Amino acid sequence: MNKDVISFKKNHETNAFRNSLEEVLREGARKLIQEAIENEVSEMLEIYKSNKNSNGHQEVIRNGYLPERNIQTGLGPIPVKQPRVRDKSGRLKFSSAILPKYMRRVPSIEEVIPALYLKGISSNDFPEALQAILGENAKGLSPTNITRLKETWTREYQDWNKRSLEGKFYVYMWADGIYFNVRLNDSRPCFLVIIGALADGTKEMVAIHSGYRESKLSWVEVMENLKSRGLENPPKLAVGDGALGFWSALEEVFPSTRQQRCWVHKTANILDKMPKKVQPSAKSAIHEIYMAPTKKDGLEAFERFIKIYEAKYPSACECLKKDKNQLFAFYDFPAMHWQHIRTTNPIESTFATVRHRTRQTKGCGSVQATLSMVYKLTLSAEKHWRKLRGHKLIDKVVRGIKFRDGIEVVQEEKIA
């Protein structure tokens, strides 16, 4: 027999087996879902079986089925019929926890969509991308449906922006203003972003607001909003760029919070005031300052930089001297946390991928659409954030234990 014929026959048999196996799996999944929903309704009816009207008839009863609907899964669409429940008194409205009213696809697929967005897939490319992931049965996710799904992100953002923060204590806080292009807006809006680290070392997205990066008023509004939702404990340390109106707002709203200027921003601002041929050596000299093992060594490297460059580049040195005290605050915290609190890298690294996404779409059409997409992308990225290195030491920071040069001060030195 011809080799091509044999190969064709094998491929045909393999595909036929795969298709039949998928059918078996889909049917098994359908039966399991249907059985689970039936059991859920039966349990609910059992709970309310004692509710009877004046005629002695049960008030809560089954009343046929709702129209059949397809639930999109990784196995393709699965048809499900949900029992209809009726309460004759009108007091009870049954809502299935297994199959919520408006659910059309399983949560795992809902997570695929923002993940693909994060990788730069456009709306028109979604059907092809999802088919590659979920197979040929991945229907119902057309560009129009993707657009509708994005509209729900706006409502999700609005709910998230009102969530309670009672009991939260963000020990460390990073703040920055991130600019984005918006097609239907002449100016580039700035989103005010705050990320916080909890006492267990977990990092969370705290706030995403539309505002003005330099504006104290905008930052006060953001932080007062956090306080109004229950955020009472001031952070032990806040990290950000020196140009932010954030610092004036912080002193007003959380005056006890220590301030740490971001060394990445500071380095960029200093080098911007120097010729390119000098920048490599100047960058190394700056690196020696904030990578020094002790504050004393760091201050010595600081003075060396001033001595070497001040005569020729006074504006660069003035930029370095501007926030001297706030640049060295990290030395009073655990050394294992230094890599996290010397810079705003938690924000920068996250928004590098978000900016990639906005470049792929060439900017959203409105500020609100951009804000919603940024919210969804950052919360998707948040799931992959790692805890702070040395997070067990955060408890000591919370309790006010002193650190000097990153080491816990066990006993204050006695003054002779």
Short mmCIF file of C-alpha atoms in Angstrom, two decimals:
data_model
loop_
_atom_site.label_atom_id
_atom_site.label_comp_id
_atom_site.label_asym_id
_atom_site.label_seq_id
_atom_site.Cartn_x
_atom_site.Cartn_y
_atom_site.Cartn_z
CA MET A 1 0.00 0.00 0.00
CA ASN A 2 1.21 3.49 -0.85
CA LYS A 3 2.95 5.24 2.13
CA ASP A 4 0.91 8.43 1.59
CA VAL A 5 -2.33 6.41 1.73
CA ILE A 6 -1.19 4.66 4.92
CA SER A 7 -0.23 8.02 6.48
CA PHE A 8 -3.58 9.54 5.48
CA LYS A 9 -5.46 6.57 6.93
CA LYS A 10 -3.55 6.78 10.23
CA ASN A 11 -4.16 10.53 10.51
CA HIS A 12 -7.83 10.03 9.71
CA GLU A 13 -8.14 7.32 12.36
CA THR A 14 -6.26 9.46 14.91
CA ASN A 15 -8.52 12.46 14.27
CA ALA A 16 -11.62 10.29 14.43
CA PHE A 17 -10.46 8.83 17.76
CA ARG A 18 -9.64 12.31 19.12
CA ASN A 19 -13.05 13.65 18.08
CA SER A 20 -14.89 10.69 19.58
CA LEU A 21 -12.88 11.03 22.81
CA GLU A 22 -13.74 14.73 23.02
CA GLU A 23 -17.40 13.84 22.55
CA VAL A 24 -17.19 11.32 25.40
CA LEU A 25 -15.50 13.88 27.64
CA ARG A 26 -18.02 16.58 26.74
CA GLU A 27 -20.92 14.25 27.45
CA GLY A 28 -19.37 13.24 30.76
CA ALA A 29 -18.86 16.88 31.69
CA ARG A 30 -22.44 17.71 30.71
CA LYS A 31 -23.82 14.93 32.91
CA LEU A 32 -21.68 15.99 35.88
CA ILE A 33 -22.72 19.65 35.59
CA GLN A 34 -26.38 18.74 35.11
CA GLU A 35 -26.31 16.39 38.09
CA ALA A 36 -24.62 19.00 40.28
CA ILE A 37 -27.25 21.62 39.39
CA GLU A 38 -30.10 19.16 40.02
CA ASN A 39 -28.62 18.30 43.43
CA GLU A 40 -28.21 21.98 44.25
CA VAL A 41 -31.91 22.62 43.55
CA SER A 42 -32.99 19.49 45.47
CA GLU A 43 -31.01 20.59 48.53
CA MET A 44 -32.55 24.06 48.37
CA LEU A 45 -36.08 22.62 48.10
CA GLU A 46 -35.36 20.37 51.09
CA ILE A 47 -34.37 23.42 53.16
CA TYR A 48 -37.62 25.24 52.37
CA LYS A 49 -40.00 22.26 52.33
CA SER A 50 -41.58 23.39 55.59
CA ASN A 51 -42.62 26.73 54.05
CA LYS A 52 -46.31 26.23 53.28
CA ASN A 53 -49.17 28.55 52.45
CA SER A 54 -52.59 28.72 54.10
CA ASN A 55 -53.79 25.79 51.98
CA GLY A 56 -50.96 23.59 53.20
CA HIS A 57 -49.17 23.61 49.86
CA GLN A 58 -45.41 24.11 49.59
CA GLU A 59 -44.47 27.65 48.63
CA VAL A 60 -41.09 26.80 47.08
CA ILE A 61 -41.43 24.37 44.19
CA ARG A 62 -39.79 23.31 40.95
CA ASN A 63 -41.35 24.82 37.86
CA GLY A 64 -39.83 23.14 34.81
CA TYR A 65 -36.57 24.29 33.25
CA LEU A 66 -35.06 27.51 32.00
CA PRO A 67 -34.12 27.59 28.30
CA GLU A 68 -31.09 25.45 27.51
CA ARG A 69 -27.83 27.37 27.15
CA ASN A 70 -24.32 26.48 26.05
CA ILE A 71 -21.44 27.01 28.46
CA GLN A 72 -18.13 27.52 26.69
CA THR A 73 -15.41 25.29 28.17
CA GLY A 74 -11.99 24.04 27.16
CA LEU A 75 -13.79 21.01 25.71
CA GLY A 76 -16.04 23.19 23.61
CA PRO A 77 -19.66 24.23 24.23
CA ILE A 78 -21.59 22.11 26.76
CA PRO A 79 -25.43 22.37 26.75
CA VAL A 80 -26.97 22.75 30.20
CA LYS A 81 -30.59 22.98 31.36
CA GLN A 82 -31.13 24.71 34.69
CA PRO A 83 -34.25 23.83 36.75
CA ARG A 84 -36.58 26.75 37.34
CA VAL A 85 -37.52 27.36 40.98
CA ARG A 86 -40.64 29.26 41.96
CA ASP A 87 -41.53 30.78 45.31
CA LYS A 88 -45.28 31.37 45.41
CA SER A 89 -44.86 33.95 48.18
CA GLY A 90 -42.49 35.97 46.02
CA ARG A 91 -39.94 36.34 48.82
CA LEU A 92 -37.28 33.95 47.51
CA LYS A 93 -35.27 34.24 44.31
CA PHE A 94 -33.08 31.24 43.55
CA SER A 95 -29.66 31.87 42.00
CA SER A 96 -27.42 28.91 41.27
CA ALA A 97 -23.91 29.11 42.71
CA ILE A 98 -22.76 26.52 40.18
CA LEU A 99 -24.27 28.20 37.15
CA PRO A 100 -24.75 31.95 37.76
CA LYS A 101 -27.46 33.65 35.77
CA TYR A 102 -25.33 35.33 33.13
CA MET A 103 -22.41 32.93 32.95
CA ARG A 104 -21.66 31.89 29.38
CA ARG A 105 -18.14 30.53 29.78
CA VAL A 106 -16.20 28.86 32.55
CA PRO A 107 -13.94 31.09 34.70
CA SER A 108 -10.76 29.55 33.28
CA ILE A 109 -11.67 30.94 29.85
CA GLU A 110 -12.47 34.32 31.39
CA GLU A 111 -8.87 34.33 32.63
CA VAL A 112 -7.51 33.46 29.18
CA ILE A 113 -8.85 36.68 27.66
CA PRO A 114 -6.95 39.23 29.81
CA ALA A 115 -3.91 36.96 29.66
CA LEU A 116 -3.98 37.12 25.86
CA TYR A 117 -4.48 40.86 26.07
CA LEU A 118 -1.41 41.05 28.23
CA LYS A 119 0.53 39.35 25.44
CA GLY A 120 -0.74 41.86 22.86
CA ILE A 121 -3.44 39.89 21.01
CA SER A 122 -5.89 42.23 19.28
CA SER A 123 -9.68 41.73 19.37
CA ASN A 124 -9.78 40.57 15.74
CA ASP A 125 -7.16 37.90 16.44
CA PHE A 126 -8.98 36.41 19.44
CA PRO A 127 -11.03 33.76 17.58
CA GLU A 128 -7.89 32.32 15.97
CA ALA A 129 -5.87 32.51 19.19
CA LEU A 130 -8.62 30.87 21.27
CA GLN A 131 -9.12 28.17 18.67
CA ALA A 132 -5.43 27.32 18.95
CA ILE A 133 -5.80 27.04 22.74
CA LEU A 134 -9.27 25.53 23.10
CA GLY A 135 -9.70 23.72 19.81
CA GLU A 136 -12.11 24.13 16.93
CA ASN A 137 -15.10 24.23 19.27
CA ALA A 138 -14.10 27.59 20.77
CA LYS A 139 -17.08 29.53 19.47
CA GLY A 140 -18.95 32.51 20.85
CA LEU A 141 -15.84 34.64 21.36
CA SER A 142 -16.03 36.90 18.32
CA PRO A 143 -14.47 40.39 18.28
CA THR A 144 -17.93 41.79 19.12
CA ASN A 145 -18.23 39.54 22.16
CA ILE A 146 -14.72 40.48 23.24
CA THR A 147 -15.71 44.15 23.05
CA ARG A 148 -18.77 43.45 25.20
CA LEU A 149 -16.63 41.60 27.69
CA LYS A 150 -14.30 44.59 27.95
CA GLU A 151 -17.31 46.75 28.80
CA THR A 152 -17.88 44.61 31.88
CA TRP A 153 -14.33 45.46 32.99
CA THR A 154 -15.46 49.05 33.52
CA ARG A 155 -18.12 47.89 35.98
CA GLU A 156 -15.62 45.58 37.66
CA TYR A 157 -13.16 48.46 38.06
CA GLN A 158 -15.84 50.68 39.57
CA ASP A 159 -16.74 47.98 42.11
CA TRP A 160 -13.04 47.33 42.88
CA ASN A 161 -12.50 51.04 43.41
CA LYS A 162 -15.19 51.02 46.13
CA ARG A 163 -14.05 47.86 47.93
CA SER A 164 -13.56 47.95 51.69
CA LEU A 165 -10.00 48.28 52.98
CA GLU A 166 -10.86 47.75 56.63
CA GLY A 167 -8.19 45.76 58.44
CA LYS A 168 -5.62 46.29 55.68
CA PHE A 169 -2.12 47.38 56.64
CA TYR A 170 0.21 48.14 53.76
CA VAL A 171 3.59 48.22 55.50
CA TYR A 172 5.41 49.35 52.36
CA MET A 173 3.81 51.42 49.60
CA TRP A 174 5.06 52.27 46.10
CA ALA A 175 3.56 55.19 44.17
CA ASP A 176 4.01 56.51 40.65
CA GLY A 177 2.24 58.34 37.85
CA ILE A 178 1.98 56.36 34.61
CA TYR A 179 1.14 58.06 31.30
CA PHE A 180 -0.84 56.44 28.47
CA ASN A 181 -1.86 57.39 24.96
CA VAL A 182 -5.60 57.80 24.35
CA ARG A 183 -6.77 58.09 20.75
CA LEU A 184 -9.73 60.39 21.43
CA ASN A 185 -7.88 62.66 23.83
CA ASP A 186 -5.34 65.30 22.86
CA SER A 187 -3.45 65.07 26.15
CA ARG A 188 -1.78 62.01 27.64
CA PRO A 189 -3.71 61.12 30.81
CA CYS A 190 -1.75 60.12 33.88
CA PHE A 191 -2.91 57.26 36.08
CA LEU A 192 -1.94 57.50 39.73
CA VAL A 193 -0.89 54.04 40.84
CA ILE A 194 -0.23 52.64 44.32
CA ILE A 195 1.01 49.13 45.14
CA GLY A 196 1.24 47.97 48.74
CA ALA A 197 2.96 45.16 50.63
CA LEU A 198 1.01 43.47 53.43
CA ALA A 199 2.50 42.17 56.67
CA ASP A 200 2.88 38.68 55.16
CA GLY A 201 4.93 40.04 52.23
CA THR A 202 2.12 39.78 49.68
CA LYS A 203 1.98 42.64 47.21
CA GLU A 204 -1.39 44.06 46.17
CA MET A 205 -2.63 46.66 43.74
CA VAL A 206 -4.06 49.33 46.05
CA ALA A 207 -5.20 52.13 43.74
CA ILE A 208 -5.45 53.10 40.07
CA HIS A 209 -6.88 56.59 39.54
CA SER A 210 -6.98 59.05 36.70
CA GLY A 211 -5.34 62.33 37.74
CA TYR A 212 -2.32 64.58 37.37
CA ARG A 213 1.14 63.26 38.27
CA GLU A 214 2.45 66.53 39.69
CA SER A 215 -0.76 67.47 41.48
CA LYS A 216 -0.86 67.26 45.26
CA LEU A 217 -4.64 67.65 45.05
CA SER A 218 -5.01 64.51 42.92
CA TRP A 219 -2.86 62.45 45.28
CA VAL A 220 -4.71 63.76 48.35
CA GLU A 221 -7.95 62.70 46.70
CA VAL A 222 -6.55 59.19 46.10
CA MET A 223 -5.29 58.74 49.67
CA GLU A 224 -8.35 60.26 51.33
CA ASN A 225 -10.41 57.84 49.26
CA LEU A 226 -8.35 54.96 50.67
CA LYS A 227 -8.85 56.24 54.22
CA SER A 228 -12.60 56.63 53.70
CA ARG A 229 -12.77 52.95 52.75
CA GLY A 230 -11.08 51.83 55.95
CA LEU A 231 -7.32 52.17 55.42
CA GLU A 232 -6.41 53.57 58.83
CA ASN A 233 -2.83 52.34 59.41
CA PRO A 234 -0.22 54.58 57.76
CA PRO A 235 2.51 52.76 55.80
CA LYS A 236 5.90 52.46 57.50
CA LEU A 237 7.66 53.47 54.26
CA ALA A 238 6.54 54.94 50.94
CA VAL A 239 8.68 54.75 47.78
CA GLY A 240 8.34 57.02 44.78
CA ASP A 241 9.84 59.51 42.34
CA GLY A 242 10.90 62.84 43.85
CA ALA A 243 8.89 64.81 41.28
CA LEU A 244 5.53 63.50 42.46
CA GLY A 245 2.95 65.67 44.22
CA PHE A 246 2.50 62.44 46.16
CA TRP A 247 4.95 63.53 48.87
CA SER A 248 3.09 66.68 49.85
CA ALA A 249 -0.12 64.67 49.92
CA LEU A 250 1.51 61.92 51.99
CA GLU A 251 2.71 64.45 54.59
CA GLU A 252 -0.86 65.71 54.88
CA VAL A 253 -2.69 62.38 54.99
CA PHE A 254 -0.08 60.02 56.53
CA PRO A 255 2.50 62.32 58.15
CA SER A 256 4.24 59.54 60.12
CA THR A 257 5.20 57.56 57.00
CA ARG A 258 8.93 57.52 56.14
CA GLN A 259 9.89 58.56 52.61
CA GLN A 260 12.24 56.79 50.20
CA ARG A 261 13.07 58.31 46.84
CA CYS A 262 13.38 55.87 43.96
CA TRP A 263 17.02 55.41 42.93
CA VAL A 264 16.07 54.39 39.38
CA HIS A 265 14.19 57.65 38.79
CA LYS A 266 16.90 59.65 40.54
CA THR A 267 19.63 58.05 38.41
CA ALA A 268 17.75 58.81 35.20
CA ASN A 269 17.16 62.42 36.25
CA ILE A 270 20.84 62.94 37.10
CA LEU A 271 22.16 61.36 33.89
CA ASP A 272 19.72 63.44 31.84
CA LYS A 273 21.70 66.50 32.97
CA MET A 274 25.05 65.09 31.81
CA PRO A 275 26.56 64.46 28.34
CA LYS A 276 26.28 60.92 27.01
CA LYS A 277 30.02 60.28 27.05
CA VAL A 278 30.09 60.83 30.83
CA GLN A 279 26.93 58.90 31.64
CA PRO A 280 28.41 55.35 31.89
CA SER A 281 31.01 56.33 34.51
CA ALA A 282 28.50 58.56 36.35
CA LYS A 283 25.97 55.73 36.42
CA SER A 284 28.55 53.39 37.98
CA ALA A 285 29.35 56.03 40.61
CA ILE A 286 25.65 56.40 41.47
CA HIS A 287 25.35 52.62 41.67
CA GLU A 288 28.13 52.58 44.26
CA ILE A 289 26.11 55.00 46.43
CA TYR A 290 22.91 53.00 46.85
CA MET A 291 24.55 49.57 46.69
CA ALA A 292 26.92 50.39 49.56
CA PRO A 293 26.67 47.90 52.48
CA THR A 294 26.27 50.66 55.10
CA LYS A 295 24.82 54.14 55.20
CA LYS A 296 28.26 55.51 56.10
CA ASP A 297 29.76 53.93 52.96
CA GLY A 298 26.86 55.22 50.90
CA LEU A 299 27.33 58.77 52.15
CA GLU A 300 31.04 58.60 51.38
CA ALA A 301 30.27 57.48 47.82
CA PHE A 302 27.71 60.30 47.66
CA GLU A 303 30.36 62.88 48.58
CA ARG A 304 32.83 61.38 46.06
CA PHE A 305 30.28 61.83 43.29
CA ILE A 306 29.75 65.49 44.24
CA LYS A 307 33.51 66.10 44.41
CA ILE A 308 34.15 64.56 40.97
CA TYR A 309 31.24 66.04 39.00
CA GLU A 310 30.05 69.24 40.69
CA ALA A 311 32.47 71.62 38.95
CA LYS A 312 31.46 70.59 35.43
CA TYR A 313 27.89 69.37 36.01
CA PRO A 314 26.41 71.42 38.87
CA SER A 315 22.78 70.81 37.85
CA ALA A 316 23.30 67.02 37.96
CA CYS A 317 24.86 67.23 41.41
CA GLU A 318 22.11 69.56 42.62
CA CYS A 319 19.58 66.95 41.47
CA LEU A 320 21.39 64.32 43.57
CA LYS A 321 21.63 66.57 46.65
CA LYS A 322 17.98 67.59 46.44
CA ASP A 323 16.54 64.51 48.22
CA LYS A 324 19.60 63.43 50.18
CA ASN A 325 17.84 62.38 53.40
CA GLN A 326 15.03 60.56 51.58
CA LEU A 327 17.49 58.68 49.37
CA PHE A 328 19.04 56.87 52.32
CA ALA A 329 15.90 55.92 54.30
CA PHE A 330 16.12 52.27 53.20
CA TYR A 331 19.16 51.70 55.46
CA ASP A 332 16.80 51.84 58.46
CA PHE A 333 14.90 48.78 57.23
CA PRO A 334 15.86 45.07 56.92
CA ALA A 335 18.65 44.48 54.40
CA MET A 336 16.65 41.67 52.78
CA HIS A 337 14.03 44.27 51.82
CA TRP A 338 16.45 46.74 50.24
CA GLN A 339 16.09 45.38 46.71
CA HIS A 340 12.34 46.02 46.97
CA ILE A 341 12.28 49.42 48.68
CA ARG A 342 15.15 51.28 46.98
CA THR A 343 13.12 51.71 43.80
CA THR A 344 9.58 51.67 42.40
CA ASN A 345 10.42 48.50 40.44
CA PRO A 346 7.19 46.70 41.54
CA ILE A 347 5.29 49.34 39.56
CA GLU A 348 7.78 49.72 36.70
CA SER A 349 8.03 45.99 35.96
CA THR A 350 4.25 45.55 36.00
CA PHE A 351 3.51 48.50 33.78
CA ALA A 352 6.17 47.56 31.25
CA THR A 353 3.84 44.76 30.11
CA VAL A 354 0.77 47.00 30.34
CA ARG A 355 2.47 49.60 28.15
CA HIS A 356 3.25 46.84 25.64
CA ARG A 357 -0.45 46.06 25.48
CA THR A 358 -1.44 49.70 24.95
CA ARG A 359 1.14 49.98 22.16
CA GLN A 360 -0.40 46.96 20.46
CA THR A 361 -3.83 48.62 20.49
CA LYS A 362 -2.27 52.00 19.58
CA GLY A 363 -4.07 53.43 22.61
CA CYS A 364 -7.66 52.98 23.75
CA GLY A 365 -10.43 55.24 22.53
CA SER A 366 -11.18 56.93 25.85
CA VAL A 367 -9.68 57.55 29.26
CA GLN A 368 -12.27 55.29 30.90
CA ALA A 369 -11.57 52.45 28.45
CA THR A 370 -7.84 52.79 29.09
CA LEU A 371 -8.40 52.87 32.85
CA SER A 372 -10.53 49.72 32.72
CA MET A 373 -8.01 47.86 30.58
CA VAL A 374 -5.12 48.91 32.81
CA TYR A 375 -7.09 47.71 35.85
CA LYS A 376 -7.77 44.31 34.29
CA LEU A 377 -4.21 43.82 33.10
CA THR A 378 -2.63 44.81 36.41
CA LEU A 379 -4.91 42.51 38.41
CA SER A 380 -4.08 39.71 35.99
CA ALA A 381 -0.37 40.42 36.51
CA GLU A 382 -0.87 40.65 40.29
CA LYS A 383 -1.55 36.91 40.45
CA HIS A 384 2.07 36.26 39.50
CA TRP A 385 3.69 38.70 41.93
CA ARG A 386 6.07 37.11 44.39
CA LYS A 387 6.20 37.85 48.08
CA LEU A 388 8.89 40.16 49.35
CA ARG A 389 12.22 38.52 50.01
CA GLY A 390 12.64 38.17 53.77
CA HIS A 391 8.93 38.76 54.33
CA LYS A 392 9.09 37.24 57.83
CA LEU A 393 11.02 40.34 58.92
CA ILE A 394 8.09 42.61 58.05
CA ASP A 395 6.47 41.78 61.38
CA LYS A 396 9.46 43.38 63.14
CA VAL A 397 9.03 46.51 61.02
CA VAL A 398 5.35 46.61 62.01
CA ARG A 399 6.28 46.29 65.70
CA GLY A 400 8.66 49.23 65.40
CA ILE A 401 11.89 47.29 65.96
CA LYS A 402 14.82 49.44 64.86
CA PHE A 403 17.25 48.50 62.11
CA ARG A 404 20.60 50.10 61.39
CA ASP A 405 22.32 49.40 58.08
CA GLY A 406 19.75 46.69 57.52
CA ILE A 407 20.55 44.82 60.74
CA GLU A 408 18.24 44.62 63.73
CA VAL A 409 19.38 46.79 66.62
CA VAL A 410 19.30 44.38 69.54
CA GLN A 411 20.50 46.84 72.16
CA GLU A 412 21.09 50.56 71.88
CA GLU A 413 24.68 51.52 72.42
CA LYS A 414 25.29 53.08 75.81
CA ILE A 415 26.59 56.60 75.82
CA ALA A 416 29.75 56.78 77.91
#
